[in-house]
PDB file of C-alpha atoms in Angstrom:
ATOM      1  CA  MET A   1     -24.443  -8.251  36.709  1.00 52.00           C
ATOM      2  CA  GLU A   2     -21.989 -10.856  35.409  1.00 53.00           C
ATOM      3  CA  LYS A   3     -24.309 -11.646  32.484  1.00 48.00           C
ATOM      4  CA  LYS A   4     -24.464  -7.930  31.577  1.00 46.00           C
ATOM      5  CA  LEU A   5     -20.670  -7.617  31.669  1.00 40.00           C
ATOM      6  CA  PHE A   6     -20.304 -10.767  29.587  1.00 38.00           C
ATOM      7  CA  GLY A   7     -22.836  -9.402  27.065  1.00 42.00           C
ATOM      8  CA  ILE A   8     -20.973  -6.092  26.778  1.00 38.00           C
ATOM      9  CA  ALA A   9     -17.632  -7.879  26.379  1.00 40.00           C
ATOM     10  CA  LEU A  10     -19.097 -10.114  23.663  1.00 36.00           C
ATOM     11  CA  LEU A  11     -20.527  -7.087  21.832  1.00 35.00           C
ATOM     12  CA  LEU A  12     -17.191  -5.234  21.959  1.00 35.00           C
ATOM     13  CA  THR A  13     -15.348  -8.316  20.692  1.00 35.00           C
ATOM     14  CA  THR A  14     -17.789  -8.659  17.792  1.00 31.00           C
ATOM     15  CA  VAL A  15     -17.459  -4.962  16.858  1.00 31.00           C
ATOM     16  CA  ALA A  16     -13.652  -5.164  17.041  1.00 37.00           C
ATOM     17  CA  SER A  17     -13.528  -8.267  14.855  1.00 34.00           C
ATOM     18  CA  VAL A  18     -15.843  -6.685  12.260  1.00 32.00           C
ATOM     19  CA  LEU A  19     -13.716  -3.536  12.153  1.00 37.00           C
ATOM     20  CA  ALA A  20     -10.484  -5.537  11.946  1.00 45.00           C
ATOM     21  CA  ALA A  21     -11.738  -7.578   8.988  1.00 44.00           C
ATOM     22  CA  ASP A  22     -12.762  -4.682   6.752  1.00 54.00           C
ATOM     23  CA  THR A  23     -14.411  -6.127   3.671  1.00 57.00           C
ATOM     24  CA  ASN A  24     -13.492  -3.009   1.677  1.00 63.00           C
ATOM     25  CA  ALA A  25      -9.785  -3.760   1.967  1.00 73.00           C
ATOM     26  CA  PRO A  26      -8.570  -5.181  -1.363  1.00 82.00           C
ATOM     27  CA  ILE A  27      -5.789  -7.719  -1.850  1.00 84.00           C
ATOM     28  CA  CYS A  28      -3.457  -5.139  -3.407  1.00 86.00           C
ATOM     29  CA  LEU A  29      -2.983  -1.401  -3.516  1.00 87.00           C
ATOM     30  CA  CYS A  30      -4.678   0.407  -6.419  1.00 84.00           C
ATOM     31  CA  ASP A  31      -7.464  -2.193  -6.562  1.00 81.00           C
ATOM     32  CA  GLU A  32      -9.818  -0.102  -4.453  1.00 68.00           C
ATOM     33  CA  PRO A  33     -13.011   0.918  -6.237  1.00 64.00           C
ATOM     34  CA  GLY A  34     -13.299   3.723  -3.701  1.00 55.00           C
ATOM     35  CA  VAL A  35     -15.236   4.108  -0.508  1.00 54.00           C
ATOM     36  CA  LEU A  36     -18.860   3.133  -1.183  1.00 55.00           C
ATOM     37  CA  GLY A  37     -17.992   2.559  -4.825  1.00 57.00           C
ATOM     38  CA  ARG A  38     -16.614   6.038  -5.495  1.00 54.00           C
ATOM     39  CA  THR A  39     -13.544   6.088  -7.714  1.00 54.00           C
ATOM     40  CA  GLN A  40     -12.186   9.376  -6.351  1.00 56.00           C
ATOM     41  CA  ILE A  41     -12.324  10.339  -2.697  1.00 67.00           C
ATOM     42  CA  VAL A  42      -9.413  12.753  -2.365  1.00 75.00           C
ATOM     43  CA  THR A  43     -10.992  16.144  -2.986  1.00 82.00           C
ATOM     44  CA  THR A  44      -9.264  19.108  -4.621  1.00 84.00           C
ATOM     45  CA  GLU A  45      -9.091  20.853  -1.232  1.00 88.00           C
ATOM     46  CA  ILE A  46      -7.294  17.878   0.341  1.00 87.00           C
ATOM     47  CA  LYS A  47      -4.909  17.606  -2.630  1.00 88.00           C
ATOM     48  CA  ASP A  48      -4.038  21.317  -2.327  1.00 91.00           C
ATOM     49  CA  LYS A  49      -3.509  20.955   1.422  1.00 90.00           C
ATOM     50  CA  ILE A  50      -1.128  18.012   0.884  1.00 89.00           C
ATOM     51  CA  GLU A  51       0.739  19.861  -1.901  1.00 90.00           C
ATOM     52  CA  LYS A  52       1.293  22.873   0.379  1.00 90.00           C
ATOM     53  CA  ALA A  53       2.447  20.656   3.251  1.00 86.00           C
ATOM     54  CA  VAL A  54       4.949  18.837   0.993  1.00 86.00           C
ATOM     55  CA  GLU A  55       6.210  22.167  -0.401  1.00 85.00           C
ATOM     56  CA  ALA A  56       6.740  23.390   3.183  1.00 84.00           C
ATOM     57  CA  VAL A  57       8.785  20.268   4.006  1.00 79.00           C
ATOM     58  CA  ALA A  58      10.840  20.746   0.821  1.00 76.00           C
ATOM     59  CA  GLN A  59      11.602  24.392   1.676  1.00 76.00           C
ATOM     60  CA  GLU A  60      12.398  23.516   5.277  1.00 72.00           C
ATOM     61  CA  SER A  61      14.921  20.854   4.266  1.00 64.00           C
ATOM     62  CA  GLY A  62      16.274  22.744   1.251  1.00 56.00           C
ATOM     63  CA  VAL A  63      15.334  19.929  -1.129  1.00 53.00           C
ATOM     64  CA  SER A  64      13.511  20.638  -4.385  1.00 50.00           C
ATOM     65  CA  GLY A  65      11.876  17.238  -4.696  1.00 46.00           C
ATOM     66  CA  ARG A  66      13.290  16.730  -8.158  1.00 48.00           C
ATOM     67  CA  GLY A  67      16.704  15.618  -6.881  1.00 46.00           C
ATOM     68  CA  PHE A  68      16.936  13.908  -3.516  1.00 48.00           C
ATOM     69  CA  SER A  69      13.889  12.608  -1.709  1.00 62.00           C
ATOM     70  CA  ILE A  70      11.976  15.309   0.136  1.00 66.00           C
ATOM     71  CA  PHE A  71      11.650  13.078   3.183  1.00 66.00           C
ATOM     72  CA  SER A  72      15.136  11.496   3.135  1.00 63.00           C
ATOM     73  CA  HIS A  73      16.589  13.854   5.759  1.00 64.00           C
ATOM     74  CA  HIS A  74      14.358  12.379   8.447  1.00 62.00           C
ATOM     75  CA  PRO A  75      15.328   8.873   9.705  1.00 62.00           C
ATOM     76  CA  VAL A  76      11.703   7.786  10.148  1.00 60.00           C
ATOM     77  CA  PHE A  77      10.954   8.438   6.466  1.00 69.00           C
ATOM     78  CA  ARG A  78      14.081   6.906   4.949  1.00 69.00           C
ATOM     79  CA  GLU A  79      12.207   3.660   4.236  1.00 73.00           C
ATOM     80  CA  CYS A  80       9.467   5.533   2.384  1.00 76.00           C
ATOM     81  CA  GLY A  81      11.746   7.266  -0.120  1.00 68.00           C
ATOM     82  CA  LYS A  82      12.348   4.252  -2.328  1.00 76.00           C
ATOM     83  CA  TYR A  83       8.883   4.278  -3.877  1.00 82.00           C
ATOM     84  CA  GLU A  84       9.147   7.659  -5.600  1.00 83.00           C
ATOM     85  CA  CYS A  85       7.954   7.363  -9.197  1.00 85.00           C
ATOM     86  CA  ARG A  86      11.141   8.779 -10.715  1.00 82.00           C
ATOM     87  CA  THR A  87      13.337   6.052  -9.214  1.00 81.00           C
ATOM     88  CA  VAL A  88      11.212   2.939  -8.629  1.00 82.00           C
ATOM     89  CA  ARG A  89      11.390   0.122 -11.185  1.00 82.00           C
ATOM     90  CA  PRO A  90       9.244  -3.023 -11.570  1.00 82.00           C
ATOM     91  CA  GLU A  91      11.869  -5.302 -10.014  1.00 76.00           C
ATOM     92  CA  HIS A  92      11.798  -3.274  -6.772  1.00 74.00           C
ATOM     93  CA  SER A  93       8.317  -4.593  -6.083  1.00 77.00           C
ATOM     94  CA  ARG A  94       8.951  -8.268  -6.853  1.00 81.00           C
ATOM     95  CA  CYS A  95       9.157 -10.591  -3.880  1.00 78.00           C
ATOM     96  CA  TYR A  96       9.414 -14.209  -4.955  1.00 56.00           C
ATOM     97  CA  ASN A  97      13.096 -13.911  -5.954  1.00 52.00           C
ATOM     98  CA  PHE A  98      14.085 -13.217  -2.373  1.00 48.00           C
ATOM     99  CA  PRO A  99      13.788 -15.256   0.840  1.00 48.00           C
ATOM    100  CA  PRO A 100      11.539 -16.966   1.754  1.00 49.00           C
ATOM    101  CA  PHE A 101      10.293 -17.458  -1.812  1.00 50.00           C
ATOM    102  CA  THR A 102      13.490 -18.702  -3.512  1.00 52.00           C
ATOM    103  CA  HIS A 103      12.342 -22.336  -3.322  1.00 54.00           C
ATOM    104  CA  PHE A 104       9.502 -21.708  -5.781  1.00 57.00           C
ATOM    105  CA  LYS A 105      10.808 -22.758  -9.201  1.00 64.00           C
ATOM    106  CA  LEU A 106       7.864 -21.774 -11.356  1.00 76.00           C
ATOM    107  CA  GLU A 107       5.875 -18.612 -11.645  1.00 79.00           C
ATOM    108  CA  CYS A 108       2.387 -18.300 -13.078  1.00 83.00           C
ATOM    109  CA  PRO A 109       1.771 -15.716 -15.785  1.00 83.00           C
ATOM    110  CA  VAL A 110       1.776 -12.305 -14.126  1.00 85.00           C
ATOM    111  CA  SER A 111       0.095  -9.052 -15.065  1.00 88.00           C
ATOM    112  CA  THR A 112       2.501  -6.211 -14.227  1.00 89.00           C
ATOM    113  CA  ARG A 113       1.438  -2.590 -14.014  1.00 89.00           C
ATOM    114  CA  ASP A 114       2.430   0.511 -12.116  1.00 89.00           C
ATOM    115  CA  CYS A 115       0.060   2.685 -10.147  1.00 89.00           C
ATOM    116  CA  GLU A 116       0.051   5.835  -8.045  1.00 90.00           C
ATOM    117  CA  PRO A 117      -2.167   5.051  -5.048  1.00 91.00           C
ATOM    118  CA  VAL A 118      -4.016   8.006  -3.523  1.00 89.00           C
ATOM    119  CA  PHE A 119      -5.593   6.008  -0.708  1.00 88.00           C
ATOM    120  CA  GLY A 120      -5.447   2.513   0.738  1.00 88.00           C
ATOM    121  CA  TYR A 121      -5.661   0.295   3.795  1.00 89.00           C
ATOM    122  CA  THR A 122      -2.596  -0.192   6.006  1.00 91.00           C
ATOM    123  CA  VAL A 123      -1.504  -3.659   7.131  1.00 91.00           C
ATOM    124  CA  ALA A 124      -3.525  -2.963  10.290  1.00 91.00           C
ATOM    125  CA  GLY A 125      -6.636  -2.401   8.127  1.00 87.00           C
ATOM    126  CA  GLU A 126      -6.778   1.364   8.684  1.00 88.00           C
ATOM    127  CA  PHE A 127      -7.850   3.626   5.825  1.00 86.00           C
ATOM    128  CA  ARG A 128      -5.241   6.242   4.843  1.00 88.00           C
ATOM    129  CA  VAL A 129      -4.686   9.031   2.309  1.00 90.00           C
ATOM    130  CA  ILE A 130      -1.386   8.331   0.517  1.00 92.00           C
ATOM    131  CA  VAL A 131       0.693  11.404  -0.331  1.00 91.00           C
ATOM    132  CA  GLN A 132       0.808  12.351  -4.011  1.00 91.00           C
ATOM    133  CA  ALA A 133       2.149  15.867  -4.625  1.00 89.00           C
ATOM    134  CA  PRO A 134       3.139  16.200  -8.298  1.00 89.00           C
ATOM    135  CA  ARG A 135       3.418  20.019  -8.181  1.00 88.00           C
ATOM    136  CA  ALA A 136       5.906  19.734  -5.322  1.00 85.00           C
ATOM    137  CA  GLY A 137       7.809  16.993  -7.172  1.00 84.00           C
ATOM    138  CA  PHE A 138       6.819  14.080  -4.936  1.00 86.00           C
ATOM    139  CA  ARG A 139       4.908  11.139  -6.410  1.00 89.00           C
ATOM    140  CA  GLN A 140       4.820   7.582  -5.043  1.00 91.00           C
ATOM    141  CA  CYS A 141       4.475   4.534  -7.287  1.00 91.00           C
ATOM    142  CA  VAL A 142       4.226   0.807  -6.721  1.00 91.00           C
ATOM    143  CA  TRP A 143       4.314  -1.977  -9.287  1.00 90.00           C
ATOM    144  CA  GLN A 144       1.696  -4.687  -9.027  1.00 90.00           C
ATOM    145  CA  HIS A 145       2.647  -8.244 -10.002  1.00 90.00           C
ATOM    146  CA  LYS A 146      -0.699 -10.024 -10.026  1.00 89.00           C
ATOM    147  CA  CYS A 147      -1.589 -13.572 -11.043  1.00 87.00           C
ATOM    148  CA  ARG A 148      -3.392 -13.902 -14.335  1.00 81.00           C
ATOM    149  CA  PHE A 149      -6.122 -16.139 -13.016  1.00 67.00           C
ATOM    150  CA  GLY A 150      -7.166 -19.062 -15.149  1.00 61.00           C
ATOM    151  CA  SER A 151      -3.588 -19.919 -16.057  1.00 58.00           C
ATOM    152  CA  ASN A 152      -2.648 -23.572 -15.793  1.00 61.00           C
ATOM    153  CA  SER A 153       1.135 -23.380 -15.949  1.00 65.00           C
ATOM    154  CA  CYS A 154       1.698 -25.023 -12.560  1.00 75.00           C
ATOM    155  CA  GLY A 155       1.055 -28.503 -13.873  1.00 66.00           C
ATOM    156  CA  TYR A 156      -1.603 -30.913 -12.690  1.00 67.00           C
ATOM    157  CA  ASN A 157      -0.772 -30.939  -8.986  1.00 68.00           C
ATOM    158  CA  GLY A 158      -0.202 -27.263  -8.191  1.00 75.00           C
ATOM    159  CA  ARG A 159      -1.862 -23.895  -8.282  1.00 81.00           C
ATOM    160  CA  CYS A 160      -0.950 -20.241  -8.619  1.00 84.00           C
ATOM    161  CA  THR A 161      -0.615 -18.412  -5.321  1.00 85.00           C
ATOM    162  CA  GLN A 162      -0.742 -14.627  -5.117  1.00 87.00           C
ATOM    163  CA  GLN A 163       2.132 -13.382  -2.989  1.00 89.00           C
ATOM    164  CA  ARG A 164       2.072 -10.015  -1.266  1.00 91.00           C
ATOM    165  CA  SER A 165       4.804  -7.890   0.224  1.00 89.00           C
ATOM    166  CA  VAL A 166       4.802  -4.870   2.484  1.00 90.00           C
ATOM    167  CA  VAL A 167       5.730  -1.451   1.120  1.00 90.00           C
ATOM    168  CA  ARG A 168       6.292   1.670   3.219  1.00 91.00           C
ATOM    169  CA  LEU A 169       4.610   4.809   1.887  1.00 92.00           C
ATOM    170  CA  VAL A 170       4.216   8.377   3.121  1.00 91.00           C
ATOM    171  CA  THR A 171       0.666   9.099   4.267  1.00 91.00           C
ATOM    172  CA  TYR A 172      -1.002  12.297   5.410  1.00 90.00           C
ATOM    173  CA  ASN A 173      -2.943  12.508   8.664  1.00 87.00           C
ATOM    174  CA  LEU A 174      -5.776  14.960   7.993  1.00 83.00           C
ATOM    175  CA  GLU A 175      -6.747  15.259  11.656  1.00 83.00           C
ATOM    176  CA  LYS A 176      -3.256  16.157  12.884  1.00 82.00           C
ATOM    177  CA  ASP A 177      -1.952  17.786   9.672  1.00 82.00           C
ATOM    178  CA  GLY A 178       1.165  15.655   9.633  1.00 85.00           C
ATOM    179  CA  PHE A 179       3.010  13.002   7.663  1.00 87.00           C
ATOM    180  CA  LEU A 180       3.447   9.345   8.620  1.00 89.00           C
ATOM    181  CA  CYS A 181       5.443   6.465   7.134  1.00 89.00           C
ATOM    182  CA  GLU A 182       3.107   3.460   7.065  1.00 92.00           C
ATOM    183  CA  SER A 183       3.009  -0.101   5.759  1.00 93.00           C
ATOM    184  CA  PHE A 184       0.690  -1.346   2.995  1.00 93.00           C
ATOM    185  CA  ARG A 185       0.374  -4.723   1.289  1.00 91.00           C
ATOM    186  CA  THR A 186       0.842  -4.975  -2.445  1.00 91.00           C
ATOM    187  CA  CYS A 187       0.949  -7.857  -4.926  1.00 92.00           C
ATOM    188  CA  CYS A 188       4.518  -8.840  -5.727  1.00 90.00           C
ATOM    189  CA  GLY A 189       4.587 -12.222  -7.475  1.00 88.00           C
ATOM    190  CA  CYS A 190       2.732 -15.384  -8.320  1.00 87.00           C
ATOM    191  CA  PRO A 191       4.712 -18.558  -7.591  1.00 84.00           C
ATOM    192  CA  CYS A 192       3.382 -22.042  -8.257  1.00 82.00           C
ATOM    193  CA  ARG A 193       2.709 -24.177  -5.224  1.00 79.00           C
ATOM    194  CA  SER A 194       2.050 -27.889  -5.072  1.00 73.00           C
ATOM    195  CA  PHE A 195      -0.724 -29.019  -2.752  1.00 63.00           C
TER     196      PHE A 195
END
């Protein structure tokens, strides 16, 4: 009996560790090739459903979406409002200028680009649909600051290290038809480190 229980416990631990370390999860947002290699997984029906839900929130709060943040009236979503495309700038997504990265003097060459993620993996490794509702006036953007690999600007005794930061974005729960404010990791800088 004890051997059976031990075997079941070992199996559950293995399954949990495999699920926790999802190999599909990329380093940064917007790097996902899509589930099973598909580049687009958010169907037109889901997009329309999200648009209608965002429009309902905008009408409920009396906010058009083109002025103040649609979700700013709710304290839980206040953190998510700063990544709206109309207000976010590249420096908002940089991390190495702030603690604990101020001690890095050099930065490797960085490729900077903006993106509008439609899905991604949370910091807990859970797959989520990220809210993008352009018709309702709500779009979320992040700026990626990724190392240009192959650069040798750290000198002979260091190497480029990709730093990531956590951003809070509005997601849509399809099962419960509701919004959440969740954390995702995104690339934010590339300091040189000596090893």
